[in-house]
Coordinates of C-alpha atoms in Angstrom, one line a residue:
M100 CA 75.6 -5.4 112.5
S101 CA 73.2 -2.6 113.4
S102 CA 73.3 0.0 116.0
Q103 CA 71.5 -2.4 118.3
V104 CA 74.8 -4.3 118.5
N105 CA 77.1 -3.2 121.2
S106 CA 80.1 -4.8 122.8
K107 CA 80.8 -2.5 125.7
E108 CA 81.1 -4.0 129.1
E109 CA 78.4 -2.8 131.4
E110 CA 79.8 -4.2 134.6
E111 CA 83.3 -4.7 136.0
V112 CA 84.3 -8.4 135.7
A113 CA 86.8 -9.9 138.0
P114 CA 89.9 -11.2 136.2
L115 CA 90.6 -14.9 136.0
Q116 CA 92.7 -16.3 138.8
R117 CA 95.6 -18.3 137.4
P118 CA 96.2 -21.7 139.0
P119 CA 99.6 -23.5 139.1
S120 CA 101.1 -24.4 135.8
P121 CA 99.9 -27.7 134.4
P122 CA 102.2 -30.6 133.4
L123 CA 104.2 -29.7 130.3
H124 CA 103.1 -32.8 128.3
T125 CA 99.4 -31.6 128.4
T126 CA 100.0 -28.1 127.0
F127 CA 99.1 -27.1 123.5
A128 CA 102.8 -26.6 122.5
A129 CA 103.8 -30.0 123.7
R130 CA 101.0 -31.6 121.7
G131 CA 101.9 -29.6 118.6
L132 CA 98.7 -27.5 118.6
H133 CA 98.3 -23.8 118.0
A134 CA 96.4 -22.2 120.9
Q135 CA 93.6 -19.8 120.0
N136 CA 94.1 -16.2 120.8
F137 CA 90.8 -15.5 122.5
P138 CA 91.7 -12.2 124.0
A139 CA 92.0 -10.8 120.5
H140 CA 88.2 -11.1 120.1
K141 CA 85.4 -9.0 121.4
P142 CA 81.8 -10.1 122.1
R143 CA 79.2 -9.1 119.5
D144 CA 75.9 -8.3 121.2
L145 CA 72.5 -8.0 119.7
R146 CA 70.0 -6.2 121.9
I147 CA 66.2 -6.8 121.5
P148 CA 63.9 -4.6 123.6
S149 CA 61.9 -7.0 125.7
P150 CA 60.6 -7.4 129.2
Q151 CA 61.7 -11.0 129.1
A152 CA 65.1 -12.8 128.5
I153 CA 66.3 -14.9 125.6
T154 CA 66.4 -18.2 127.5
H155 CA 68.1 -20.5 125.0
V156 CA 70.2 -20.5 121.9
A157 CA 71.3 -23.4 119.7
W158 CA 73.2 -24.0 116.4
S159 CA 71.9 -26.2 113.6
C160 CA 74.0 -29.3 113.0
D161 CA 75.8 -27.7 110.0
G162 CA 76.4 -24.4 111.9
K163 CA 74.7 -22.2 109.3
R164 CA 71.8 -21.2 111.5
L165 CA 71.5 -19.9 115.1
A166 CA 68.2 -20.0 116.8
G167 CA 67.0 -18.1 119.9
V168 CA 63.9 -18.4 122.0
G169 CA 62.4 -17.0 125.2
I170 CA 61.0 -13.6 124.8
D171 CA 57.7 -14.5 123.2
K172 CA 55.8 -17.2 121.2
I173 CA 58.2 -16.8 118.2
T174 CA 61.4 -18.8 117.4
R175 CA 63.9 -16.5 115.7
I176 CA 66.6 -18.0 113.4
W177 CA 69.6 -16.1 112.1
T178 CA 72.2 -17.0 109.5
P179 CA 75.2 -15.4 111.3
E180 CA 77.5 -15.4 108.3
T181 CA 75.0 -13.1 106.6
S182 CA 73.7 -11.0 109.4
M183 CA 72.8 -11.0 113.1
E184 CA 70.6 -7.9 112.9
S185 CA 67.2 -8.3 114.5
R186 CA 65.4 -7.7 111.2
A187 CA 67.5 -10.4 109.5
A188 CA 65.9 -13.2 111.7
T189 CA 63.4 -15.6 110.2
H190 CA 60.4 -16.0 112.4
F191 CA 58.6 -19.3 113.1
S192 CA 55.3 -18.9 114.9
G193 CA 51.9 -20.5 115.3
G194 CA 53.0 -23.6 117.1
H195 CA 52.8 -22.3 120.6
S196 CA 50.1 -20.4 122.5
D197 CA 52.6 -19.0 125.0
D198 CA 56.3 -18.2 125.4
V199 CA 58.8 -20.6 124.0
D200 CA 61.6 -21.7 126.4
Y201 CA 63.9 -24.1 124.7
I202 CA 65.0 -25.2 121.2
S203 CA 66.9 -28.3 120.0
W204 CA 68.1 -29.0 116.5
N205 CA 68.0 -32.5 114.9
P206 CA 71.6 -33.7 114.7
T207 CA 71.0 -35.5 111.4
H208 CA 69.3 -32.7 109.4
P209 CA 70.2 -29.0 109.4
E210 CA 66.6 -27.9 108.7
L211 CA 64.7 -29.8 111.5
F212 CA 64.3 -28.6 115.0
C213 CA 61.9 -28.7 117.9
T214 CA 60.8 -26.1 120.5
S215 CA 59.1 -26.4 123.9
S216 CA 57.1 -24.3 126.2
Q217 CA 56.5 -24.8 129.9
K218 CA 53.5 -22.5 129.9
D219 CA 51.5 -24.1 127.1
R220 CA 52.9 -27.6 127.8
R221 CA 53.8 -28.3 124.2
I222 CA 56.7 -29.7 122.2
V223 CA 56.5 -28.6 118.6
F224 CA 58.5 -29.9 115.6
W225 CA 59.5 -27.8 112.7
D226 CA 61.1 -27.9 109.3
A227 CA 63.0 -24.6 108.6
R228 CA 62.1 -24.9 104.9
Q229 CA 58.4 -24.2 105.7
S230 CA 56.7 -21.7 107.9
R231 CA 54.2 -24.0 109.5
H232 CA 55.1 -26.6 112.1
T233 CA 55.2 -30.3 111.1
Q234 CA 53.8 -31.7 114.3
Q235 CA 52.5 -30.5 117.7
I236 CA 52.5 -32.6 120.8
T237 CA 50.4 -31.4 123.8
L238 CA 51.6 -32.8 127.2
K239 CA 50.2 -33.2 130.7
I240 CA 53.4 -31.8 132.1
S241 CA 55.6 -28.8 131.4
P242 CA 58.7 -29.6 129.3
V243 CA 61.8 -27.8 130.4
Q244 CA 64.7 -29.2 128.3
T245 CA 64.9 -31.4 125.2
N246 CA 67.7 -33.5 123.7
Y247 CA 67.8 -35.5 120.4
S248 CA 69.4 -38.9 120.1
P249 CA 72.3 -39.0 117.7
D250 CA 70.2 -40.7 115.0
G251 CA 67.4 -38.1 115.4
R252 CA 64.7 -40.7 116.1
A253 CA 64.3 -40.3 119.8
L254 CA 63.9 -37.3 122.0
I255 CA 64.3 -37.1 125.8
F256 CA 62.9 -34.2 127.8
T257 CA 62.7 -33.2 131.5
S258 CA 59.7 -31.6 133.1
A259 CA 59.3 -28.7 135.5
G260 CA 58.6 -31.4 138.1
H261 CA 62.1 -32.9 137.4
Q262 CA 60.8 -36.1 135.7
L263 CA 62.3 -37.7 132.6
F264 CA 60.2 -38.5 129.5
F265 CA 60.8 -39.9 126.0
L266 CA 59.4 -39.3 122.5
T267 CA 60.2 -41.7 119.6
Y268 CA 59.8 -41.3 115.9
G269 CA 58.1 -44.1 114.0
K270 CA 54.9 -45.6 112.6
D271 CA 51.8 -47.0 114.3
S272 CA 51.3 -49.3 111.4
D273 CA 52.8 -50.0 108.0
A274 CA 50.4 -47.7 106.2
A275 CA 50.8 -44.9 108.7
K276 CA 53.1 -41.9 108.3
E277 CA 56.1 -41.6 110.6
Q278 CA 55.6 -39.2 113.5
W279 CA 56.7 -38.4 117.0
Q280 CA 54.9 -40.4 119.7
L281 CA 55.1 -40.3 123.5
S282 CA 56.9 -43.3 124.9
D283 CA 55.2 -45.6 127.4
K284 CA 58.1 -45.0 129.9
D285 CA 56.2 -43.5 132.8
G286 CA 58.4 -40.7 134.0
S287 CA 59.4 -42.4 137.2
I288 CA 63.0 -41.4 136.8
V289 CA 63.9 -38.0 138.3
A290 CA 66.2 -35.6 136.4
S291 CA 66.7 -31.9 135.9
T292 CA 68.8 -32.2 132.7
A293 CA 69.2 -35.1 130.4
M294 CA 71.3 -35.8 127.3
F295 CA 72.2 -38.7 125.1
N296 CA 75.8 -39.9 124.7
H297 CA 77.5 -39.8 121.3
V298 CA 76.5 -43.3 120.3
G299 CA 72.9 -43.2 121.5
D300 CA 73.1 -46.2 123.8
G301 CA 73.2 -44.2 127.0
I302 CA 71.8 -41.1 128.7
I303 CA 73.4 -38.7 131.2
L304 CA 71.2 -37.2 133.9
T305 CA 71.6 -34.6 136.6
H306 CA 69.3 -33.4 139.3
H307 CA 69.5 -30.0 141.0
S308 CA 69.4 -31.5 144.5
E309 CA 71.7 -34.5 143.9
H310 CA 75.4 -34.4 144.2
S311 CA 76.1 -37.1 141.6
V312 CA 75.8 -37.5 137.8
R313 CA 73.9 -40.6 136.7
V314 CA 74.7 -42.5 133.5
M315 CA 72.1 -45.0 132.3
D316 CA 71.9 -47.5 129.4
Y317 CA 69.3 -46.7 126.7
P318 CA 66.7 -47.9 126.2
T319 CA 66.8 -50.3 129.2
L320 CA 67.5 -47.4 131.6
T321 CA 69.8 -49.6 133.7
L322 CA 72.1 -47.5 135.9
R323 CA 75.7 -47.9 134.9
E324 CA 77.6 -45.1 136.7
S325 CA 76.9 -42.6 139.4
P326 CA 80.1 -40.7 140.2
A327 CA 79.9 -38.0 143.0
A328 CA 80.3 -34.6 141.4
H329 CA 79.2 -31.6 143.4
V330 CA 78.1 -30.3 146.8
G331 CA 74.6 -29.0 146.8
G332 CA 73.5 -30.2 143.4
C333 CA 74.7 -30.9 139.8
V334 CA 73.0 -28.7 137.2
A335 CA 75.0 -28.9 134.0
V336 CA 76.9 -31.5 131.9
A337 CA 78.7 -31.6 128.6
L338 CA 80.4 -34.4 126.6
D339 CA 83.7 -33.9 125.0
P340 CA 83.2 -34.5 121.2
R341 CA 86.2 -36.8 121.2
G342 CA 84.6 -39.0 123.9
R343 CA 87.4 -38.5 126.5
Y344 CA 85.7 -36.4 129.1
L345 CA 82.4 -35.5 130.7
A346 CA 82.3 -32.1 132.3
S347 CA 79.8 -31.4 135.1
G348 CA 79.0 -28.1 136.8
G349 CA 77.1 -27.4 140.0
Y350 CA 75.8 -24.8 142.5
D351 CA 79.2 -25.0 144.2
S352 CA 80.8 -23.1 141.2
I353 CA 83.0 -26.0 140.5
V354 CA 83.5 -27.8 137.1
N355 CA 84.7 -31.4 137.3
M356 CA 86.3 -33.2 134.3
F357 CA 85.6 -36.9 134.4
D358 CA 87.8 -39.3 132.5
L359 CA 85.3 -41.6 130.7
S360 CA 87.7 -44.5 130.4
E361 CA 87.8 -44.9 134.2
W362 CA 85.0 -42.6 135.5
I363 CA 87.3 -40.8 137.8
C364 CA 87.5 -37.0 138.2
A365 CA 90.7 -36.2 136.3
R366 CA 90.7 -32.4 136.9
T367 CA 88.7 -29.7 138.6
I368 CA 88.1 -26.2 137.4
S369 CA 87.5 -23.7 140.2
T370 CA 88.0 -20.3 138.4
C371 CA 84.3 -19.4 138.5
E372 CA 83.0 -17.4 141.5
N373 CA 79.3 -18.2 140.8
A374 CA 77.0 -21.2 140.4
I375 CA 77.4 -22.9 137.0
N376 CA 74.5 -22.6 134.5
A377 CA 75.8 -24.4 131.4
L378 CA 78.8 -26.0 129.8
S379 CA 79.9 -26.5 126.2
F380 CA 82.9 -28.1 124.5
S381 CA 84.4 -26.7 121.3
Y382 CA 84.0 -28.9 118.2
D383 CA 87.5 -30.4 118.6
G384 CA 87.1 -30.8 122.4
E385 CA 90.1 -28.6 123.2
Y386 CA 88.2 -25.8 124.9
L387 CA 85.4 -25.7 127.4
A388 CA 83.1 -22.6 127.8
I389 CA 81.5 -22.1 131.2
A390 CA 78.3 -20.0 131.7
N391 CA 77.4 -19.1 135.2
T392 CA 75.2 -16.7 137.3
G393 CA 77.8 -14.0 136.9
P394 CA 78.1 -11.6 133.9
Y395 CA 80.9 -13.4 132.1
I396 CA 81.8 -16.6 130.2
D397 CA 85.0 -18.5 131.1
I398 CA 87.1 -20.4 128.5
C399 CA 89.3 -23.1 129.8
A400 CA 91.7 -25.6 128.1
T401 CA 90.2 -29.1 128.4
E402 CA 93.5 -31.1 128.8
T403 CA 95.0 -28.8 131.4
S404 CA 91.9 -27.0 132.9
A405 CA 93.9 -23.8 132.6
P406 CA 91.8 -20.7 132.4
L407 CA 92.4 -19.0 129.0
H408 CA 90.1 -16.0 128.9
R409 CA 87.1 -14.4 130.6
V410 CA 84.5 -13.0 128.2
P411 CA 82.5 -10.1 129.6
A412 CA 78.8 -10.6 129.2
L413 CA 76.0 -8.0 129.3
A414 CA 74.1 -10.3 131.7
P415 CA 74.3 -13.8 133.2
S416 CA 73.7 -16.4 130.6
P417 CA 71.5 -19.5 131.1
T418 CA 73.3 -21.2 128.3
V419 CA 76.4 -21.3 126.1
T420 CA 77.0 -23.3 122.9
W421 CA 80.0 -23.7 120.6
H422 CA 79.6 -23.6 116.9
P423 CA 79.8 -27.2 115.5
S424 CA 82.9 -26.5 113.4
K425 CA 84.4 -23.1 114.4
Y426 CA 85.9 -21.4 117.4
V427 CA 82.8 -19.3 118.0
F428 CA 80.2 -19.7 120.7
A429 CA 76.8 -18.1 121.4
Y430 CA 75.1 -17.2 124.6
C431 CA 72.1 -15.1 125.7
G432 CA 70.3 -13.4 128.6
Q433 CA 68.7 -10.2 129.6
I434 CA 69.9 -6.8 130.9
K435 CA 67.6 -6.2 133.9
L436 CA 65.6 -3.0 134.6
R437 CA 67.5 -0.7 136.9
E438 CA 66.0 2.2 138.8
G439 CA 66.2 5.3 136.6
G440 CA 67.8 3.3 133.8
P441 CA 66.6 2.1 130.4
P442 CA 64.0 -0.6 130.0
P443 CA 65.0 -4.2 130.1
V444 CA 66.7 -5.7 127.0
A445 CA 67.0 -9.3 125.8
V446 CA 70.5 -10.1 124.5
I447 CA 72.0 -12.7 122.2
S448 CA 75.8 -12.7 121.8
L449 CA 78.5 -14.2 119.7
F450 CA 82.2 -14.6 120.7
G451 CA 85.1 -15.8 118.6
G452 CA 86.5 -15.6 115.1
G453 CA 85.4 -17.1 111.8
I454 CA 81.9 -15.6 111.5

């Protein structure tokens, strides 16, 4: 990595507070698993001079590519196993007339992804094998967050006005070419974040001013579960890849782990001192990464909720995402301008081994 990459801590980060020991039968040793030695690794940080932050990062479904957006109209895609230098990124441009906010990869194809922008009110679909976008959809609202269905043929997105909308992939007629179309569902459902379950027959919604998580059938949108989760608003959720748990995070700095077989809160993680921004499970579901409004990422054990390591970050990260098959996660943000200090810098970071 180039001289732009720096792993030094810029701020003192409070150490993790250790809770009481968990039941022995839930530990890695009792289950015959080798726990990862996260303290042996250091963050790898790429700094990009920019007055704006990188707002979102995402891995392709095969884990070979990592995309970052936020600082301008360009989507940057790296191949981390080759290089994470700024000049090594492939640029995708021409689809947006303003800054790109969010990116989602198609879960069925490692080359397909979509980007969205709140400012130009567009969702743009891309194929990484070609430089030009494959489809551009202009909306009447500002899309904030997007999420593909497991089969890659539906896309849900939330708006800046906290409404839920749907796109579907199909044909208007037998002779027509398949393309993305706005669903006739009217956006009457409120949500700040939305994601499909692993099967694709349900969606999980949160709202920044609601204390509960909502689970609805898809496509009927019938409410199935609405467990109370947080005081002051639920802002992040993540599904365990094994289908055992749903993790939720809120403004109250708490992370709840719901048992999906009974929809009860099995455990609570209270190691963070700041509001939660994002959650992500490792590919095997054994670890949970927690991004928050503080300059660090916490790693906890899923089965015990025990805090394992606190990763120092150069800045608070709006997102965190584990690699789909390795114990590596990516996060991002921006080092703010300080009086008498250097200009602001956008940051994209990797933590873990194997890349």
